[in-house]
PDB file of C-alpha atoms and ligand atoms in Angstrom:
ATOM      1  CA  UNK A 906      90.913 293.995  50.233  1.00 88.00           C
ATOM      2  CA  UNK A 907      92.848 293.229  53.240  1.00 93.00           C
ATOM      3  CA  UNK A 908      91.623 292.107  56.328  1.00 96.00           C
ATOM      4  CA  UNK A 909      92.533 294.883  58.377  1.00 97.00           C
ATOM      5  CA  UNK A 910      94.409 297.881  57.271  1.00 97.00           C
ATOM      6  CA  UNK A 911      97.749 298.565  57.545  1.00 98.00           C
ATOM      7  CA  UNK A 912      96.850 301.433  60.217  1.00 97.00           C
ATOM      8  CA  UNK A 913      94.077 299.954  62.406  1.00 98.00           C
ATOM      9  CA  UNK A 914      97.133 296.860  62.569  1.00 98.00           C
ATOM     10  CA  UNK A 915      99.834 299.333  63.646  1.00 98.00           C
ATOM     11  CA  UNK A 916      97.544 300.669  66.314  1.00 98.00           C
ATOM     12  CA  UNK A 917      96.797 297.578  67.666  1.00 98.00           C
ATOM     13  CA  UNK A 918     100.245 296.615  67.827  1.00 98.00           C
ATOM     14  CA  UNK A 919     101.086 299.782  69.439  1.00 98.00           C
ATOM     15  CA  UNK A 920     101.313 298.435  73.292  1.00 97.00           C
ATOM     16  CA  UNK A 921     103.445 295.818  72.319  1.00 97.00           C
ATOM     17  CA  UNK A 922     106.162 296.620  69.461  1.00 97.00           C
ATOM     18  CA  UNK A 923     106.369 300.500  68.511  1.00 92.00           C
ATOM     19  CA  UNK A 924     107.471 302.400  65.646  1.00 95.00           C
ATOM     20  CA  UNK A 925     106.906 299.594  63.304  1.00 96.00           C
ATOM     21  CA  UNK A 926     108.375 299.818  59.925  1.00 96.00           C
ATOM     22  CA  UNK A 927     106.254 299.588  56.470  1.00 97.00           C
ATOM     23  CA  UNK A 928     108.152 296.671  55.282  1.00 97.00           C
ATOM     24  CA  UNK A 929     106.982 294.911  58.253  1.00 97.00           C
ATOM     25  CA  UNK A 930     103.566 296.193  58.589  1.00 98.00           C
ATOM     26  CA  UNK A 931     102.842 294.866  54.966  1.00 97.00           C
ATOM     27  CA  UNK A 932     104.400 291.494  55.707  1.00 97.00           C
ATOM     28  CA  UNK A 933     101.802 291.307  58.760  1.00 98.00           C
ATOM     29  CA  UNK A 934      99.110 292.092  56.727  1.00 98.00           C
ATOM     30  CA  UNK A 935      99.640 289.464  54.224  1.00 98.00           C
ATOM     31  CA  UNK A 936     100.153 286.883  56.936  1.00 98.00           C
ATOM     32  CA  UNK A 937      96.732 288.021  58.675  1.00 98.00           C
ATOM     33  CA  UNK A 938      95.412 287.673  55.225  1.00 98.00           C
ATOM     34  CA  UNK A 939      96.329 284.033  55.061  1.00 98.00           C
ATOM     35  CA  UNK A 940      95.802 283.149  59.058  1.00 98.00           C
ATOM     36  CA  UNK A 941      92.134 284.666  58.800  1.00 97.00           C
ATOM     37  CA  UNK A 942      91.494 282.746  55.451  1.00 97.00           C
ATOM     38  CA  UNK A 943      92.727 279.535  56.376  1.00 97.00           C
ATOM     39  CA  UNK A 944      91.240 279.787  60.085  1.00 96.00           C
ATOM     40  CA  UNK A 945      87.887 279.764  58.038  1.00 94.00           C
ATOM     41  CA  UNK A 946      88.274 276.415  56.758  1.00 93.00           C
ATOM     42  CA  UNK A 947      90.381 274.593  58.777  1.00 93.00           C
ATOM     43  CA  UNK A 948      91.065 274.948  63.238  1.00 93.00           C
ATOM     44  CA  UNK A 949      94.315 276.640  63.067  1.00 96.00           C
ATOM     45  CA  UNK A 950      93.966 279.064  66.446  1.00 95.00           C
ATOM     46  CA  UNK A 951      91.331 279.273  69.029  1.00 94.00           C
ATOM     47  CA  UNK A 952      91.333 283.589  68.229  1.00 94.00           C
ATOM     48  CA  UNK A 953      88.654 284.138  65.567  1.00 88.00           C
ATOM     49  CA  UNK A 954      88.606 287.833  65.293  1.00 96.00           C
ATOM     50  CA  UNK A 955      91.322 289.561  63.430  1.00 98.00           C
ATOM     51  CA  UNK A 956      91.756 291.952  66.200  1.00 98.00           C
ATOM     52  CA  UNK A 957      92.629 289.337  68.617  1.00 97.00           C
ATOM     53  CA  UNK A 958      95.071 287.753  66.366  1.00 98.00           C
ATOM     54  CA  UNK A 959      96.887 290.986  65.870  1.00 98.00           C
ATOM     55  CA  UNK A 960      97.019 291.837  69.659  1.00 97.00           C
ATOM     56  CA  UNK A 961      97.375 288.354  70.842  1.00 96.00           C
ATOM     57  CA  UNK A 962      99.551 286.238  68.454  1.00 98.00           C
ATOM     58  CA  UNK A 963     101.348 288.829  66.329  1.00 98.00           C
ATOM     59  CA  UNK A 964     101.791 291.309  69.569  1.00 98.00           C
ATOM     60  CA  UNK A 965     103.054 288.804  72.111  1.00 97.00           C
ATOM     61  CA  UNK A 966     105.301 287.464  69.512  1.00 98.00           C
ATOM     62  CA  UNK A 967     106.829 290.894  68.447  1.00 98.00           C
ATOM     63  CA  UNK A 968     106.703 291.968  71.708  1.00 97.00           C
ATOM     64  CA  UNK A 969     109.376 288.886  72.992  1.00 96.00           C
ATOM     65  CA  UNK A 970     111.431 289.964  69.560  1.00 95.00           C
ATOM     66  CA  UNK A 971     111.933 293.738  70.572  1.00 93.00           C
ATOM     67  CA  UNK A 972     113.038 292.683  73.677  1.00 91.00           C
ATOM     68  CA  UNK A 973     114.936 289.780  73.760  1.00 88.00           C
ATOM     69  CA  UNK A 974     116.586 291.816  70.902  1.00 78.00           C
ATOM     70  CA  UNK A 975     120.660 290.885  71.241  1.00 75.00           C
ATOM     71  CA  UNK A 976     119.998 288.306  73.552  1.00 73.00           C
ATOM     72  CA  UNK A 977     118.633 286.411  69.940  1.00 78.00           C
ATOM     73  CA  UNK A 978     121.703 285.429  68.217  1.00 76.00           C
ATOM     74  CA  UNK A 979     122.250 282.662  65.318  1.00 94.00           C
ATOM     75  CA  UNK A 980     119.640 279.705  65.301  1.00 97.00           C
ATOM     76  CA  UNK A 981     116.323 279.486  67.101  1.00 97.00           C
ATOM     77  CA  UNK A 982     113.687 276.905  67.378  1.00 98.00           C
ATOM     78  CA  UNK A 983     110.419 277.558  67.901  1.00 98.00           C
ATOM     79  CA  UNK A 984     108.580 274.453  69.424  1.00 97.00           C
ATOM     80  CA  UNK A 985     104.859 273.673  68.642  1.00 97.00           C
ATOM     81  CA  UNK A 986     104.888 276.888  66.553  1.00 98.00           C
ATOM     82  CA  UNK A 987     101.216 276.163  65.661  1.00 97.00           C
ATOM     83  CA  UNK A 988     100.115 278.489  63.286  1.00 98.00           C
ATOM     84  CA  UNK A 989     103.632 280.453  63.571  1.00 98.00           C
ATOM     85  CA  UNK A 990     103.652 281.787  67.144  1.00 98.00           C
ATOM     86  CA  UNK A 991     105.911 283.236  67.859  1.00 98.00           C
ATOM     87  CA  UNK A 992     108.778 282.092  65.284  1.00 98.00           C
ATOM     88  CA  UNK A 993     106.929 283.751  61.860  1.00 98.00           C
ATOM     89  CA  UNK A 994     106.860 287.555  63.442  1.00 98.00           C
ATOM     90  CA  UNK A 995     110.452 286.883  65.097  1.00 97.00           C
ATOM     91  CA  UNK A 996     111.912 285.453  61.789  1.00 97.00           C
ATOM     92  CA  UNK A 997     110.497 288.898  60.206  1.00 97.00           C
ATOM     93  CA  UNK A 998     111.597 290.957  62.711  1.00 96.00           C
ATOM     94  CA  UNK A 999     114.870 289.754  62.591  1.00 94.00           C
ATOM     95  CA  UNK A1000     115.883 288.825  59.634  1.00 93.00           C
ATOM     96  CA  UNK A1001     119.597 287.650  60.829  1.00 93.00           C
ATOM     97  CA  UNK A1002     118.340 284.729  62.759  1.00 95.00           C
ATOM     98  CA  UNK A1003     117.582 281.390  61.256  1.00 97.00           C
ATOM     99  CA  UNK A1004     114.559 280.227  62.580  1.00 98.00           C
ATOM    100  CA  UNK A1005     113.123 276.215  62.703  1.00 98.00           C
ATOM    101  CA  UNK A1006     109.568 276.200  62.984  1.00 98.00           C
ATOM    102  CA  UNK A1007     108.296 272.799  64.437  1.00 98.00           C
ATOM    103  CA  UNK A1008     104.811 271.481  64.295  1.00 98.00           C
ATOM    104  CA  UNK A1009     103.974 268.143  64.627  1.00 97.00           C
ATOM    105  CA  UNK A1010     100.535 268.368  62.710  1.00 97.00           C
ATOM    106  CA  UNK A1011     100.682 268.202  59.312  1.00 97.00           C
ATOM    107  CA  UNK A1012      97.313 270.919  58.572  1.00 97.00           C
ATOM    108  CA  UNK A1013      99.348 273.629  60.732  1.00 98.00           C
ATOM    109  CA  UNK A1014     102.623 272.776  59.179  1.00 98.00           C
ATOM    110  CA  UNK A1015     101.248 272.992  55.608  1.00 98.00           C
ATOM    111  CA  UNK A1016      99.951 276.307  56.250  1.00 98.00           C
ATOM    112  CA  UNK A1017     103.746 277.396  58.004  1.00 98.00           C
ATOM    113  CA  UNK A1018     104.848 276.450  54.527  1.00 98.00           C
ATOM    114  CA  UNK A1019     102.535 278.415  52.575  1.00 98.00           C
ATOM    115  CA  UNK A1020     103.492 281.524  55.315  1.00 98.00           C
ATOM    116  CA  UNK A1021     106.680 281.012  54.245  1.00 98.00           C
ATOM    117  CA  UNK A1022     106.622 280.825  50.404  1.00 98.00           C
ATOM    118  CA  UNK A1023     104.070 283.550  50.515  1.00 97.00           C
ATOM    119  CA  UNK A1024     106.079 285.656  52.553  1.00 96.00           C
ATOM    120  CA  UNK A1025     109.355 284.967  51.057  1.00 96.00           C
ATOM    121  CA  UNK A1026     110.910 284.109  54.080  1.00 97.00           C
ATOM    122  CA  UNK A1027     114.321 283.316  53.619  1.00 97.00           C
ATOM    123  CA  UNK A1028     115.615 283.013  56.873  1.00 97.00           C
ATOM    124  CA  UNK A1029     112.736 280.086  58.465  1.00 98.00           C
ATOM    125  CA  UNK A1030     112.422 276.537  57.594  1.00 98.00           C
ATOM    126  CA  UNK A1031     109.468 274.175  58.605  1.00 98.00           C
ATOM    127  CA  UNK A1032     110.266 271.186  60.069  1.00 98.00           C
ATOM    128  CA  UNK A1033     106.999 268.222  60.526  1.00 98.00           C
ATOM    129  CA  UNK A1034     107.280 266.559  62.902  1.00 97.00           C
ATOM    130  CA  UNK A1035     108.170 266.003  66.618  1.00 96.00           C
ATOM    131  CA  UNK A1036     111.053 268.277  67.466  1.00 96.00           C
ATOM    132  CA  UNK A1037     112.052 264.478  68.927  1.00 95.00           C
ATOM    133  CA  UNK A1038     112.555 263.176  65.683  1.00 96.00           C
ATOM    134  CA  UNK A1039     114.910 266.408  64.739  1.00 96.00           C
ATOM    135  CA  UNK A1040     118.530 264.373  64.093  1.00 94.00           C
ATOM    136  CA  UNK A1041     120.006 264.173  67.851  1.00 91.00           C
ATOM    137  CA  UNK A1042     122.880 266.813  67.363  1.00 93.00           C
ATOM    138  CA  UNK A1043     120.794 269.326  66.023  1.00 96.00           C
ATOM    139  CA  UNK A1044     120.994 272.441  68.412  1.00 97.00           C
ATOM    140  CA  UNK A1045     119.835 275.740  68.439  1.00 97.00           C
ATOM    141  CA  UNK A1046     120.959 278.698  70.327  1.00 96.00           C
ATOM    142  CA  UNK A1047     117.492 279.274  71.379  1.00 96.00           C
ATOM    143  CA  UNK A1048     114.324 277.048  71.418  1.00 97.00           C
ATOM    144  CA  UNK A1049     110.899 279.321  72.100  1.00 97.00           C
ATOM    145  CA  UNK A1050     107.642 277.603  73.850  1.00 96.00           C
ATOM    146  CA  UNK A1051     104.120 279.262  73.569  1.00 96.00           C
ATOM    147  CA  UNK A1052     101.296 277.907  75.005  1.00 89.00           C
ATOM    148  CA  UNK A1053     102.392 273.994  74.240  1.00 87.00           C
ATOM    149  CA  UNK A1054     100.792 271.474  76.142  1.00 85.00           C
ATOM    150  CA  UNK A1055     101.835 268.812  78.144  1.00 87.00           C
ATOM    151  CA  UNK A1056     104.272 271.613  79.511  1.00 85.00           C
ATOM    152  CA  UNK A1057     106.859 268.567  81.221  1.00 86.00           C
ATOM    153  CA  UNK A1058     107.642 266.654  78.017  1.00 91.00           C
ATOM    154  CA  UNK A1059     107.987 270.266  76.162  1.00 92.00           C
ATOM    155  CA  UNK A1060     110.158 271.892  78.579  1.00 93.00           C
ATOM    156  CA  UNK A1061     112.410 268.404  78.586  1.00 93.00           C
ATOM    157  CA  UNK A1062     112.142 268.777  74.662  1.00 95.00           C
ATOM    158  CA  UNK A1063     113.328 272.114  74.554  1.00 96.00           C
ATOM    159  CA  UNK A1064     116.118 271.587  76.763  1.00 96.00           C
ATOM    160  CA  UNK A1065     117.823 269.081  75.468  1.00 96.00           C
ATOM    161  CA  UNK A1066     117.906 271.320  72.392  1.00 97.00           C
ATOM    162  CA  UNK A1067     119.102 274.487  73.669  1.00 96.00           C
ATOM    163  CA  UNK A1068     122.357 275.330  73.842  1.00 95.00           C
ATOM    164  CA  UNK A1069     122.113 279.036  75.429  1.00 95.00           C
ATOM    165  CA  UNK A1070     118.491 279.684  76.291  1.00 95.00           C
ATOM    166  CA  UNK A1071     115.027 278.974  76.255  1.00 95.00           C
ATOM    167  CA  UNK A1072     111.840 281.837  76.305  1.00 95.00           C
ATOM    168  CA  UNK A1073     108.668 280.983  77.365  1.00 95.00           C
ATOM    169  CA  UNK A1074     105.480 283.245  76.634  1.00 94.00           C
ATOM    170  CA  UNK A1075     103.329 281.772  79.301  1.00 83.00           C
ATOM    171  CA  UNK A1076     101.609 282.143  82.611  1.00 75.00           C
ATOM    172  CA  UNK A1077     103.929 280.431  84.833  1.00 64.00           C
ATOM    173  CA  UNK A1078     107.631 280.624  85.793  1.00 62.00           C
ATOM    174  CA  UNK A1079     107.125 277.530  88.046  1.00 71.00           C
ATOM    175  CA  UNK A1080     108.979 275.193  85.677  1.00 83.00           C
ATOM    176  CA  UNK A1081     112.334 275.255  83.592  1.00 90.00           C
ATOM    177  CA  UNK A1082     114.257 272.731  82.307  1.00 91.00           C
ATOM    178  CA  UNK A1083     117.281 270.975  84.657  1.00 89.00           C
ATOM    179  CA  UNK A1084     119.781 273.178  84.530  1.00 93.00           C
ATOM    180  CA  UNK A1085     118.284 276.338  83.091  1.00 95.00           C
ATOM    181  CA  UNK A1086     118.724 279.920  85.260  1.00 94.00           C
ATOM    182  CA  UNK A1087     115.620 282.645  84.587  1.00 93.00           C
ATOM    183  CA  UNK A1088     117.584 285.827  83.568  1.00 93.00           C
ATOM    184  CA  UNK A1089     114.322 287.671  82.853  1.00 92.00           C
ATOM    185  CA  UNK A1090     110.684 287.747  83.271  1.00 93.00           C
ATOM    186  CA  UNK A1091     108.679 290.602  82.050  1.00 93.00           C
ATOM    187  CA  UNK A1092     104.812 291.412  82.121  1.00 94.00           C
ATOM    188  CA  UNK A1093     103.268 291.404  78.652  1.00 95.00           C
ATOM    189  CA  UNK A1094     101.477 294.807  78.115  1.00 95.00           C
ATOM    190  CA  UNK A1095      97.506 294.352  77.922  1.00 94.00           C
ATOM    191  CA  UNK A1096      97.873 290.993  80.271  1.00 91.00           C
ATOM    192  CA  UNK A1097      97.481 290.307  84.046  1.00 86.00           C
ATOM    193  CA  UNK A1098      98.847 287.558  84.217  1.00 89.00           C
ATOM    194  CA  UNK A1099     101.124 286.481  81.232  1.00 92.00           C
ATOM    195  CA  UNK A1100     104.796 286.742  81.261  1.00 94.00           C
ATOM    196  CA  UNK A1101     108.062 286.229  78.673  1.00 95.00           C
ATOM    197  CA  UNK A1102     110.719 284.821  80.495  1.00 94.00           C
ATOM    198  CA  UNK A1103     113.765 284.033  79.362  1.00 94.00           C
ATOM    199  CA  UNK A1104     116.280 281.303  80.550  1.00 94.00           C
ATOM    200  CA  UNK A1105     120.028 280.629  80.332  1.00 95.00           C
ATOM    201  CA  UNK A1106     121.967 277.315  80.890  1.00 95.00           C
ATOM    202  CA  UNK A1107     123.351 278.086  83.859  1.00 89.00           C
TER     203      UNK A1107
HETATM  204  C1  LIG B1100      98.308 275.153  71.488  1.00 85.16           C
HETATM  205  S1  LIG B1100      99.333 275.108  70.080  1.00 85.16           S
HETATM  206  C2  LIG B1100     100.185 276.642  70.239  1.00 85.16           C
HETATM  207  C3  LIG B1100     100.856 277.052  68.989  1.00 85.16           C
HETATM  208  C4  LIG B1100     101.665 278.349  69.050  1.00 85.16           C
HETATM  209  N1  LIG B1100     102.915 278.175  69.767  1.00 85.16           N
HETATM  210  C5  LIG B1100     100.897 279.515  69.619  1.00 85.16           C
HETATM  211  O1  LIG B1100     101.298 280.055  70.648  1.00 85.16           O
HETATM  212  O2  LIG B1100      99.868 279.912  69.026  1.00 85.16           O
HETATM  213  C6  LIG B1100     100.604 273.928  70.498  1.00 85.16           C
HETATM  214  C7  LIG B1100     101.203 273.257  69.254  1.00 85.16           C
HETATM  215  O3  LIG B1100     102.357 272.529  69.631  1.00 85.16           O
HETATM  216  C8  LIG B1100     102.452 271.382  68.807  1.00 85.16           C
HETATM  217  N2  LIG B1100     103.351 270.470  69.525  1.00 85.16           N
HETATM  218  C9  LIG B1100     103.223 270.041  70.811  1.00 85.16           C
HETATM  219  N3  LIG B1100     104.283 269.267  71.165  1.00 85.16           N
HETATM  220  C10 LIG B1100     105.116 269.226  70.074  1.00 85.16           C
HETATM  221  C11 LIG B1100     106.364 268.591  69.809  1.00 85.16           C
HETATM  222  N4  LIG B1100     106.963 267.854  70.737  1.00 85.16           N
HETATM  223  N5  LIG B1100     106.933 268.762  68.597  1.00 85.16           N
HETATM  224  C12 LIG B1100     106.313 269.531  67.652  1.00 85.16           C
HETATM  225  N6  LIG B1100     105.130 270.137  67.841  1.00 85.16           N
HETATM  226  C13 LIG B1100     104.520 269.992  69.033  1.00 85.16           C
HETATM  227  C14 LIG B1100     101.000 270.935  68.668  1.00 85.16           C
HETATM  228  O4  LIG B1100     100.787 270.185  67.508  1.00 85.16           O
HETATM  229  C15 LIG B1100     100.258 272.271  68.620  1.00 85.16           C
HETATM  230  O5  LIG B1100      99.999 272.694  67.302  1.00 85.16           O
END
């Protein structure tokens, strides 16, 4: 039985990502499956209801995908995905980007590579580690950040790694990296106060 089904899931995600199509709205469900049963046994989010994690993680995430849209060409890091936010639903939603998933714990990054066998996703890799420790010419067109702490050192991070852009789902515009222009900042639906902005090397 799966967690939620396949309509209560496209309902939720309504606000934020809509029509959805069936191949996608299975793949969610499996990967709820997994986040919900693995949550259980070991911290990988904060969000304990299924609900939440449907409007919260997978919404936000498909949410920056639909609209960033053409703006997401080639190679894209996600830094401190965590427990896939938001590189997994981009990397399913888009299936002609390559995506890097970084994540510096090795319990969250185990579980990204179970997401990823399980889903058969072809087109993301995980990498464990420090997106420091990434080789030194390894760029990406765009490097996401979602709710990564110790904002400063992440924002340098992602910087240096960017060669067009960098998106931030996150409360604040206040800080980009040197020599970074916002292009866009847009209200996520069902939020006050939380924004996707996106930012080009200017
Ligand atoms: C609060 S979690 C958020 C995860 C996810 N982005 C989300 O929105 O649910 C932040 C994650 O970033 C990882 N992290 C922080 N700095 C990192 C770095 N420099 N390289 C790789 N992972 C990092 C942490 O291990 C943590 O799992």
């Amino acid at each position: 039985m799966p967690v939620l089904p396949e309509t209560e899931i496209k309902s939720l995600l309504a606000p934020y990502l809509s029509p959805i199509n069936s191949t996608l709205l299975s793949q969610l469900s499996g990967y709820l499956d997994l986040l919900v049963r693995w949550n259980a046994r070991t911290n990988l989010t904060a969000i304990r209801t299924p609900e939440e994690m449907v409007r919260r993680h997978f919404g936000e995430s498909l949410f920056a995908a639909q609209n960033l849209g053409d703006a997401l060409p080639g190679t894209l890091l996600d830094l401190g995905s965590g427990a896939g936010f938001p590189g997994v639903p981009i990397a399913l939603f888009q299936p002609t980007i390559s995506v890097t998933l970084a994540e510096s714990q090795n319990k969250k990054a185990t579980f990204l590579r179970e997401v990823v066998r399980t889903l058969g996703l072809t087109n993301a890799e995980v990498w464990v580690g420090r997106v420091e420790g990434l080789p030194t010419d390894r760029m990406f067109h765009t490097v996401t950040l979602r709710a990564v702490d110790k904002m400063e050192v992440a924002l340098e991070a992602a910087g240096a790694r960017a060669s067009r852009q960098v998106i931030l789902l996150s409360t604040s515009a206040s800080q980009l990296p040197p020599g970074f222009i916002v292009r866009s900042n847009i209200r996520i639906p069902e939020s006050e106060s939380r924004f996707l902005l996106r930012a080009e090397r200017g």
